[in-house]
CSV table of C-alpha atoms in Angstrom, one decimal:
chain,number,residue,atom,x,y,z
A,1,MET,CA,0.0,0.0,0.0
A,2,SER,CA,1.4,3.4,-0.9
A,3,HIS,CA,1.4,6.1,1.6
A,4,SER,CA,-0.2,9.4,0.6
A,5,THR,CA,2.1,12.4,0.6
A,6,VAL,CA,0.9,15.4,2.6
A,7,PRO,CA,2.4,18.7,1.5
A,8,ARG,CA,4.4,20.5,4.2
A,9,SER,CA,4.9,24.2,4.7
A,10,ARG,CA,8.3,25.8,4.2
A,11,ALA,CA,8.8,26.2,8.0
A,12,GLU,CA,8.1,22.5,8.5
A,13,ALA,CA,10.4,21.7,5.6
A,14,LYS,CA,13.2,23.8,7.2
A,15,THR,CA,12.8,22.2,10.6
A,16,GLY,CA,12.4,18.7,9.4
A,17,GLY,CA,8.7,18.5,10.6
A,18,ARG,CA,9.6,19.4,14.1
A,19,THR,CA,8.1,22.2,16.2
A,20,PRO,CA,10.7,25.0,16.7
A,21,GLY,CA,12.2,24.9,20.1
A,22,ALA,CA,10.5,21.6,21.0
A,23,ASP,CA,13.8,20.0,22.0
A,24,ALA,CA,14.7,22.9,24.4
A,25,PRO,CA,14.6,21.7,28.0
A,26,GLY,CA,11.9,23.3,30.1
A,27,GLY,CA,10.2,25.1,27.2
A,28,SER,CA,10.8,26.5,23.8
A,29,ALA,CA,14.1,28.1,22.8
A,30,GLY,CA,12.2,31.3,21.9
A,31,LYS,CA,10.6,31.6,25.3
A,32,ALA,CA,14.0,31.0,27.0
A,33,ALA,CA,15.6,33.6,24.9
A,34,ALA,CA,12.8,36.0,25.7
A,35,ARG,CA,13.3,35.4,29.4
A,36,ARG,CA,17.0,36.1,29.1
A,37,ALA,CA,16.4,39.2,27.2
A,38,ALA,CA,13.8,40.3,29.8
A,39,ARG,CA,16.4,39.7,32.5
A,40,ARG,CA,19.0,41.7,30.7
A,41,ALA,CA,16.5,44.5,30.1
A,42,GLY,CA,15.5,44.4,33.8
A,43,ARG,CA,19.2,44.7,34.9
A,44,ARG,CA,19.8,47.6,32.6
A,45,THR,CA,16.6,49.3,33.8
A,46,GLY,CA,17.6,48.7,37.4
A,47,ARG,CA,21.1,50.2,36.9
A,48,LEU,CA,19.6,53.2,35.1
A,49,ASP,CA,17.0,53.6,37.9
A,50,LEU,CA,19.7,53.3,40.6
A,51,ARG,CA,21.8,56.1,38.8
A,52,LEU,CA,18.7,58.3,38.5
A,53,ARG,CA,17.8,57.8,42.2
A,54,PHE,CA,21.4,58.5,43.3
A,55,ARG,CA,21.5,61.7,41.2
A,56,ARG,CA,18.2,62.7,42.7
A,57,ASP,CA,19.0,61.9,46.3
A,58,ARG,CA,22.8,62.6,46.3
A,59,THR,CA,22.4,65.5,48.7
A,60,LEU,CA,20.5,63.3,51.3
A,61,ILE,CA,23.0,60.5,50.8
A,62,LEU,CA,25.9,62.9,51.5
A,63,MET,CA,24.2,64.2,54.6
A,64,THR,CA,23.8,60.6,56.0
A,65,LEU,CA,27.5,59.7,55.4
A,66,PRO,CA,28.7,61.1,58.8
A,67,ALA,CA,26.0,59.2,60.7
A,68,VAL,CA,26.9,56.0,58.7
A,69,ALA,CA,30.6,56.5,59.5
A,70,LEU,CA,29.8,56.9,63.2
A,71,ILE,CA,27.7,53.7,63.3
A,72,LEU,CA,30.4,51.8,61.4
A,73,VAL,CA,33.2,53.0,63.8
A,74,PHE,CA,31.3,52.7,67.1
A,75,THR,CA,28.9,49.8,66.4
A,76,TYR,CA,30.0,47.4,63.7
A,77,ILE,CA,33.8,47.5,64.0
A,78,PRO,CA,33.6,46.8,67.8
A,79,VAL,CA,31.6,43.6,67.0
A,80,LEU,CA,35.0,42.1,65.9
A,81,GLY,CA,36.0,42.3,69.6
A,82,ASN,CA,33.6,39.4,70.4
A,83,VAL,CA,36.4,37.1,69.5
A,84,VAL,CA,37.7,37.9,73.0
A,85,ALA,CA,34.9,35.7,74.3
A,86,PHE,CA,36.8,32.6,73.0
A,87,GLN,CA,40.1,33.7,74.4
A,88,ASP,CA,41.9,34.2,77.7
A,89,TYR,CA,42.4,37.8,76.7
A,90,ASP,CA,45.3,39.7,78.4
A,91,PRO,CA,45.4,43.4,77.4
A,92,TYR,CA,48.9,43.6,78.8
A,93,LEU,CA,50.5,41.4,76.2
A,94,SER,CA,51.0,44.5,74.0
A,95,ASP,CA,50.5,48.2,74.0
A,96,ASN,CA,48.2,47.7,71.1
A,97,GLY,CA,44.9,46.1,72.0
A,98,PHE,CA,44.5,44.5,68.6
A,99,VAL,CA,47.9,42.9,68.8
A,100,ALA,CA,47.1,41.7,72.3
A,101,MET,CA,44.0,40.1,70.9
A,102,LEU,CA,46.1,38.2,68.3
A,103,GLN,CA,48.6,37.1,70.9
A,104,SER,CA,46.0,35.9,73.6
A,105,PRO,CA,45.6,32.2,73.8
A,106,TRP,CA,42.4,30.5,72.6
A,107,VAL,CA,40.2,28.7,75.1
A,108,GLY,CA,37.2,27.8,73.0
A,109,PHE,CA,34.0,27.7,74.9
A,110,GLU,CA,35.6,27.6,78.3
A,111,ASN,CA,34.3,31.1,79.2
A,112,PHE,CA,30.7,30.1,78.2
A,113,GLN,CA,31.0,27.0,80.3
A,114,ARG,CA,32.1,29.0,83.3
A,115,ILE,CA,29.1,31.4,82.9
A,116,PHE,CA,26.5,28.6,82.6
A,117,GLU,CA,27.9,26.9,85.7
A,118,ASP,CA,27.8,30.0,87.8
A,119,SER,CA,24.7,30.3,90.0
A,120,ALA,CA,25.3,34.1,90.3
A,121,PHE,CA,24.8,34.4,86.5
A,122,TRP,CA,21.4,32.7,86.7
A,123,HIS,CA,20.4,34.8,89.6
A,124,ALA,CA,21.3,38.0,87.6
A,125,VAL,CA,19.2,36.6,84.7
A,126,GLN,CA,16.2,36.1,87.0
A,127,ASN,CA,16.5,39.6,88.4
A,128,THR,CA,16.8,41.0,84.9
A,129,PHE,CA,13.6,39.4,83.7
A,130,VAL,CA,11.7,40.3,86.8
A,131,LEU,CA,12.6,43.9,86.4
A,132,PHE,CA,11.8,43.7,82.7
A,133,PHE,CA,8.3,42.4,83.3
A,134,LEU,CA,7.6,45.0,86.0
A,135,GLN,CA,8.8,47.8,83.7
A,136,LEU,CA,6.7,46.4,80.8
A,137,VAL,CA,3.5,46.2,82.9
A,138,LEU,CA,4.0,49.3,85.0
A,139,TYR,CA,6.1,51.6,82.9
A,140,PHE,CA,5.2,50.9,79.2
A,141,PRO,CA,1.5,52.0,79.3
A,142,ILE,CA,2.2,55.3,81.2
A,143,PRO,CA,3.6,57.2,78.2
A,144,ILE,CA,0.5,56.1,76.2
A,145,LEU,CA,-1.8,57.4,78.9
A,146,LEU,CA,0.1,60.6,79.2
A,147,ALA,CA,0.0,61.2,75.5
A,148,LEU,CA,-3.8,60.6,75.5
A,149,LEU,CA,-4.2,63.0,78.4
A,150,ILE,CA,-2.1,65.8,76.8
A,151,ASN,CA,-3.8,65.3,73.5
A,152,SER,CA,-7.2,65.9,75.2
A,153,VAL,CA,-6.1,69.3,76.6
A,154,VAL,CA,-7.7,72.0,74.5
A,155,ARG,CA,-5.7,75.0,75.4
A,156,PRO,CA,-2.3,75.1,73.7
A,157,ARG,CA,-0.5,77.0,76.5
A,158,VAL,CA,-1.6,74.4,79.1
A,159,ARG,CA,-0.5,71.6,76.8
A,160,ALA,CA,2.9,73.2,76.3
A,161,VAL,CA,3.5,73.7,80.0
A,162,ALA,CA,2.4,70.1,80.8
A,163,GLN,CA,4.8,68.8,78.2
A,164,ALA,CA,7.7,70.8,79.5
A,165,ILE,CA,7.1,69.6,83.1
A,166,MET,CA,6.9,66.0,82.0
A,167,TYR,CA,10.0,66.2,79.7
A,168,LEU,CA,12.2,67.9,82.3
A,169,PRO,CA,13.3,64.8,84.4
A,170,HIS,CA,14.6,63.1,81.3
A,171,PHE,CA,17.5,65.5,81.2
A,172,PHE,CA,18.5,64.7,84.8
A,173,SER,CA,21.4,62.2,85.4
A,174,TRP,CA,20.7,59.0,87.3
A,175,VAL,CA,22.9,60.4,90.1
A,176,LEU,CA,20.4,63.3,90.5
A,177,VAL,CA,17.4,61.0,90.2
A,178,VAL,CA,18.6,58.6,92.9
A,179,THR,CA,19.5,61.6,95.1
A,180,VAL,CA,16.0,63.0,94.7
A,181,PHE,CA,14.4,59.7,95.7
A,182,GLN,CA,16.8,59.4,98.6
A,183,GLN,CA,15.7,62.8,99.9
A,184,ILE,CA,12.1,61.7,99.7
A,185,PHE,CA,12.1,57.9,100.6
A,186,GLY,CA,15.4,57.5,102.4
A,187,GLY,CA,15.9,57.1,106.1
A,188,ALA,CA,16.5,60.8,106.5
A,189,GLY,CA,14.1,61.8,103.8
A,190,ILE,CA,11.0,63.9,104.0
A,191,ILE,CA,8.6,61.0,104.6
A,192,ALA,CA,10.7,59.5,107.4
A,193,GLN,CA,11.1,62.9,109.1
A,194,THR,CA,7.4,63.6,108.9
A,195,LEU,CA,6.5,60.3,110.4
A,196,ARG,CA,9.0,60.8,113.3
A,197,GLN,CA,7.5,64.3,114.0
A,198,HIS,CA,4.1,62.7,114.5
A,199,GLY,CA,5.4,60.0,116.8
A,200,HIS,CA,5.7,57.2,114.3
A,201,LYS,CA,8.7,55.1,113.3
A,202,GLY,CA,10.5,56.3,110.2
A,203,ILE,CA,10.9,54.2,107.1
A,204,ASP,CA,13.8,53.8,104.7
A,205,LEU,CA,12.5,52.5,101.4
A,206,MET,CA,15.9,53.0,99.6
A,207,THR,CA,17.5,50.2,101.5
A,208,ASP,CA,14.6,47.7,101.5
A,209,PRO,CA,15.5,44.8,99.1
A,210,GLY,CA,11.9,43.7,99.1
A,211,ILE,CA,10.5,46.7,97.3
A,212,PHE,CA,13.7,47.7,95.4
A,213,LYS,CA,12.4,46.5,92.1
A,214,PHE,CA,9.3,48.6,92.4
A,215,LEU,CA,11.4,51.6,93.5
A,216,VAL,CA,13.6,51.2,90.4
A,217,THR,CA,10.6,51.1,88.2
A,218,ALA,CA,9.2,54.2,89.8
A,219,GLU,CA,12.5,56.0,89.2
A,220,GLY,CA,12.4,55.0,85.5
A,221,VAL,CA,8.8,56.2,85.2
A,222,TRP,CA,9.5,59.6,86.7
A,223,LYS,CA,12.6,60.1,84.6
A,224,ASP,CA,11.6,58.9,81.1
A,225,ALA,CA,7.8,58.6,80.9
A,226,GLY,CA,7.5,62.2,79.8
A,227,TRP,CA,10.1,61.7,77.1
A,228,GLY,CA,8.4,58.6,75.8
A,229,ILE,CA,5.2,60.4,75.0
A,230,ILE,CA,6.8,62.3,72.1
A,231,VAL,CA,6.4,59.4,69.7
A,232,PHE,CA,2.8,58.9,70.6
A,233,LEU,CA,2.0,62.6,70.3
A,234,ALA,CA,3.5,62.5,66.9
A,235,ALA,CA,1.3,59.6,65.9
A,236,LEU,CA,-1.8,61.3,67.3
A,237,SER,CA,-1.0,64.5,65.3
A,238,SER,CA,-1.4,62.6,62.1
A,239,VAL,CA,-5.0,61.5,62.9
A,240,SER,CA,-7.4,63.5,60.8
A,241,ASN,CA,-10.0,65.5,62.6
A,242,ASP,CA,-12.6,64.3,60.1
A,243,LEU,CA,-12.5,60.9,61.8
A,244,TYR,CA,-13.4,62.5,65.2
A,245,GLU,CA,-16.1,64.6,63.6
A,246,ALA,CA,-17.6,61.6,61.8
A,247,ALA,CA,-17.6,59.6,65.1
A,248,ALA,CA,-19.2,62.5,67.0
A,249,MET,CA,-21.9,62.8,64.3
A,250,ASP,CA,-22.6,59.0,64.7
A,251,GLY,CA,-23.2,59.7,68.4
A,252,ALA,CA,-19.8,58.5,69.8
A,253,GLY,CA,-18.8,60.2,73.1
A,254,ARG,CA,-15.3,61.0,74.2
A,255,TRP,CA,-14.5,57.5,75.4
A,256,ARG,CA,-15.9,55.9,72.3
A,257,ARG,CA,-13.9,58.3,70.0
A,258,MET,CA,-10.8,57.4,72.0
A,259,TRP,CA,-11.4,53.7,71.7
A,260,HIS,CA,-12.4,53.6,68.1
A,261,VAL,CA,-10.3,56.4,66.6
A,262,THR,CA,-7.3,57.3,68.8
A,263,LEU,CA,-6.2,53.9,69.9
A,264,PRO,CA,-6.3,52.3,66.4
A,265,ALA,CA,-4.1,55.2,65.2
A,266,LEU,CA,-1.6,54.4,68.0
A,267,ARG,CA,-1.7,50.6,67.5
A,268,PRO,CA,1.2,50.4,64.9
A,269,VAL,CA,3.4,52.6,67.0
A,270,ILE,CA,2.6,50.7,70.1
A,271,ALA,CA,3.5,47.4,68.3
A,272,LEU,CA,6.8,48.8,67.1
A,273,LEU,CA,7.9,50.2,70.4
A,274,LEU,CA,6.8,47.0,72.2
A,275,VAL,CA,8.9,44.9,69.8
A,276,LEU,CA,11.9,47.2,70.5
A,277,ARG,CA,11.3,47.1,74.2
A,278,VAL,CA,11.2,43.3,74.2
A,279,GLY,CA,14.4,43.2,72.3
A,280,ASP,CA,15.9,45.5,75.0
A,281,ALA,CA,14.6,43.3,77.8
A,282,LEU,CA,18.0,42.3,79.1
A,283,THR,CA,19.1,46.0,79.4
A,284,VAL,CA,17.1,47.3,82.4
A,285,GLY,CA,19.5,50.1,83.6
A,286,PHE,CA,23.2,49.8,84.4
A,287,GLU,CA,24.0,53.1,86.0
A,288,GLN,CA,20.8,53.3,87.9
A,289,LEU,CA,21.3,49.9,89.5
A,290,LEU,CA,25.0,50.2,90.0
A,291,LEU,CA,24.5,53.4,92.0
A,292,GLN,CA,22.1,51.6,94.4
A,293,ARG,CA,23.9,48.3,94.6
A,294,ASP,CA,25.6,49.0,97.9
A,295,SER,CA,22.4,50.1,99.6
A,296,VAL,CA,20.4,47.0,98.9
A,297,GLY,CA,23.0,44.4,98.1
A,298,PRO,CA,23.7,42.4,95.0
A,299,GLY,CA,21.0,39.9,95.8
A,300,ALA,CA,18.3,42.4,94.9
A,301,SER,CA,20.1,44.7,92.4
A,302,GLU,CA,22.3,42.3,90.4
A,303,VAL,CA,21.3,42.2,86.8
A,304,LEU,CA,23.2,41.1,83.7
A,305,ASP,CA,24.8,44.5,83.0
A,306,THR,CA,26.1,44.8,86.6
A,307,TYR,CA,27.1,41.2,86.6
A,308,VAL,CA,29.2,41.7,83.5
A,309,TRP,CA,30.8,44.8,85.0
A,310,TRP,CA,31.4,43.3,88.5
A,311,ASN,CA,32.7,39.9,87.5
A,312,GLY,CA,34.3,40.7,84.2
A,313,ILE,CA,35.5,44.3,83.8
A,314,ARG,CA,36.2,45.1,87.4
A,315,ASN,CA,38.1,41.8,88.0
A,316,GLN,CA,39.8,42.2,84.5
A,317,ASP,CA,38.4,38.9,83.3
A,318,PHE,CA,37.7,40.3,79.9
A,319,GLY,CA,37.0,37.0,78.1
A,320,TYR,CA,34.4,36.1,80.7
A,321,ALA,CA,32.7,39.5,80.4
A,322,ALA,CA,32.7,39.3,76.6
A,323,ALA,CA,31.2,35.8,76.7
A,324,ALA,CA,28.4,37.1,79.0
A,325,GLY,CA,27.8,40.1,76.8
A,326,LEU,CA,27.7,37.8,73.7
A,327,VAL,CA,25.1,35.6,75.4
A,328,LYS,CA,23.0,38.6,76.2
A,329,GLY,CA,23.2,39.9,72.6
A,330,VAL,CA,22.1,36.5,71.1
A,331,VAL,CA,19.2,36.2,73.5
A,332,GLY,CA,18.2,39.8,72.8
A,333,LEU,CA,18.2,39.1,69.0
A,334,GLY,CA,16.0,36.0,69.6
A,335,LEU,CA,13.6,38.1,71.6
A,336,VAL,CA,13.4,40.7,68.8
A,337,LEU,CA,12.7,38.1,66.1
A,338,THR,CA,10.1,36.4,68.3
A,339,ALA,CA,8.3,39.6,69.2
A,340,ASN,CA,8.4,40.8,65.6
A,341,LYS,CA,6.8,37.5,64.5
A,342,VAL,CA,4.0,37.9,67.0
A,343,ALA,CA,3.5,41.5,65.7
A,344,HIS,CA,3.1,40.0,62.2
A,345,LEU,CA,0.6,37.5,63.4
A,346,MET,CA,-1.4,40.4,64.9
A,347,GLY,CA,-1.4,42.2,61.6
A,348,GLU,CA,1.2,44.8,62.4
A,349,GLN,CA,4.4,45.5,60.6
A,350,GLY,CA,6.7,45.5,63.6
A,351,VAL,CA,10.4,46.4,63.0
A,352,TYR,CA,10.5,45.0,59.5
A,353,LYS,CA,7.9,43.6,57.0
A,354,LYS,CA,7.4,39.9,56.3
């Protein structure tokens, strides 16, 4: 039987009856070439866009260079010093600290092993987290409440005076803050003298280890709560008055407007600051606690920062101090990532986007 001959087109005749690009892996050769061309065009467009953006923003970039240099010199380059945590570092091996770092013997994870076997370290960790939770519960909401209170004041002059009074303690040193509290709550303070004048026994709250953590939290609230309201006031200033007017027309009172308009506007800022505060959980105040260490004893006042200072820097055990600081940094990073993940689950951006 003879087979019938079917005429073929010129394209089929040139390709031998095969579909063009059929033998290309993962798709036709034409599509692959188009993808390569698109990638090349995208890279060219990206480079052109980068040059245009740099030409447009070169003034701002030049303005940020000093800040970038400061961060590089005082933040990122010192990170290289963490290698001391794995050494028996002796700064007296050379007049140059970098050379001494190179000449110090390596001890591996011996410093970390000493830390984890030290009961005083775990006691400092416990005190640190107790102070953190107290400050988170008692201190963190106060700037929000103060911002809402100031925002509700109608007269600008009264608002300005209230802000100035609340900001002022932030510029006091911790030495002055502790002195003020000593003059009020100390054994020779105003409260103790008043009680003695009326026939009662005087009190000395500054040397009472049982309430020391609450006293430290009160000092932090008095010093920095007024300064913390700046961010919340800035967020409140961006809320449109139309929202308040619309809520008032719908019959919402002052509390309803605060609940349904003001607090939702503050929610992203609250989430961001909460993530940052959780990341800073292991830093609860070094100078403040060191100043009051002798009055209440290390059992109540010892936290990670003072532990590193007392057992590492003061005793010149630099490798031990570096190891403790490195552990603190790693735990703080983990807390930031965890808190930011929780913020994402709650629908907020946090420190960075998903």
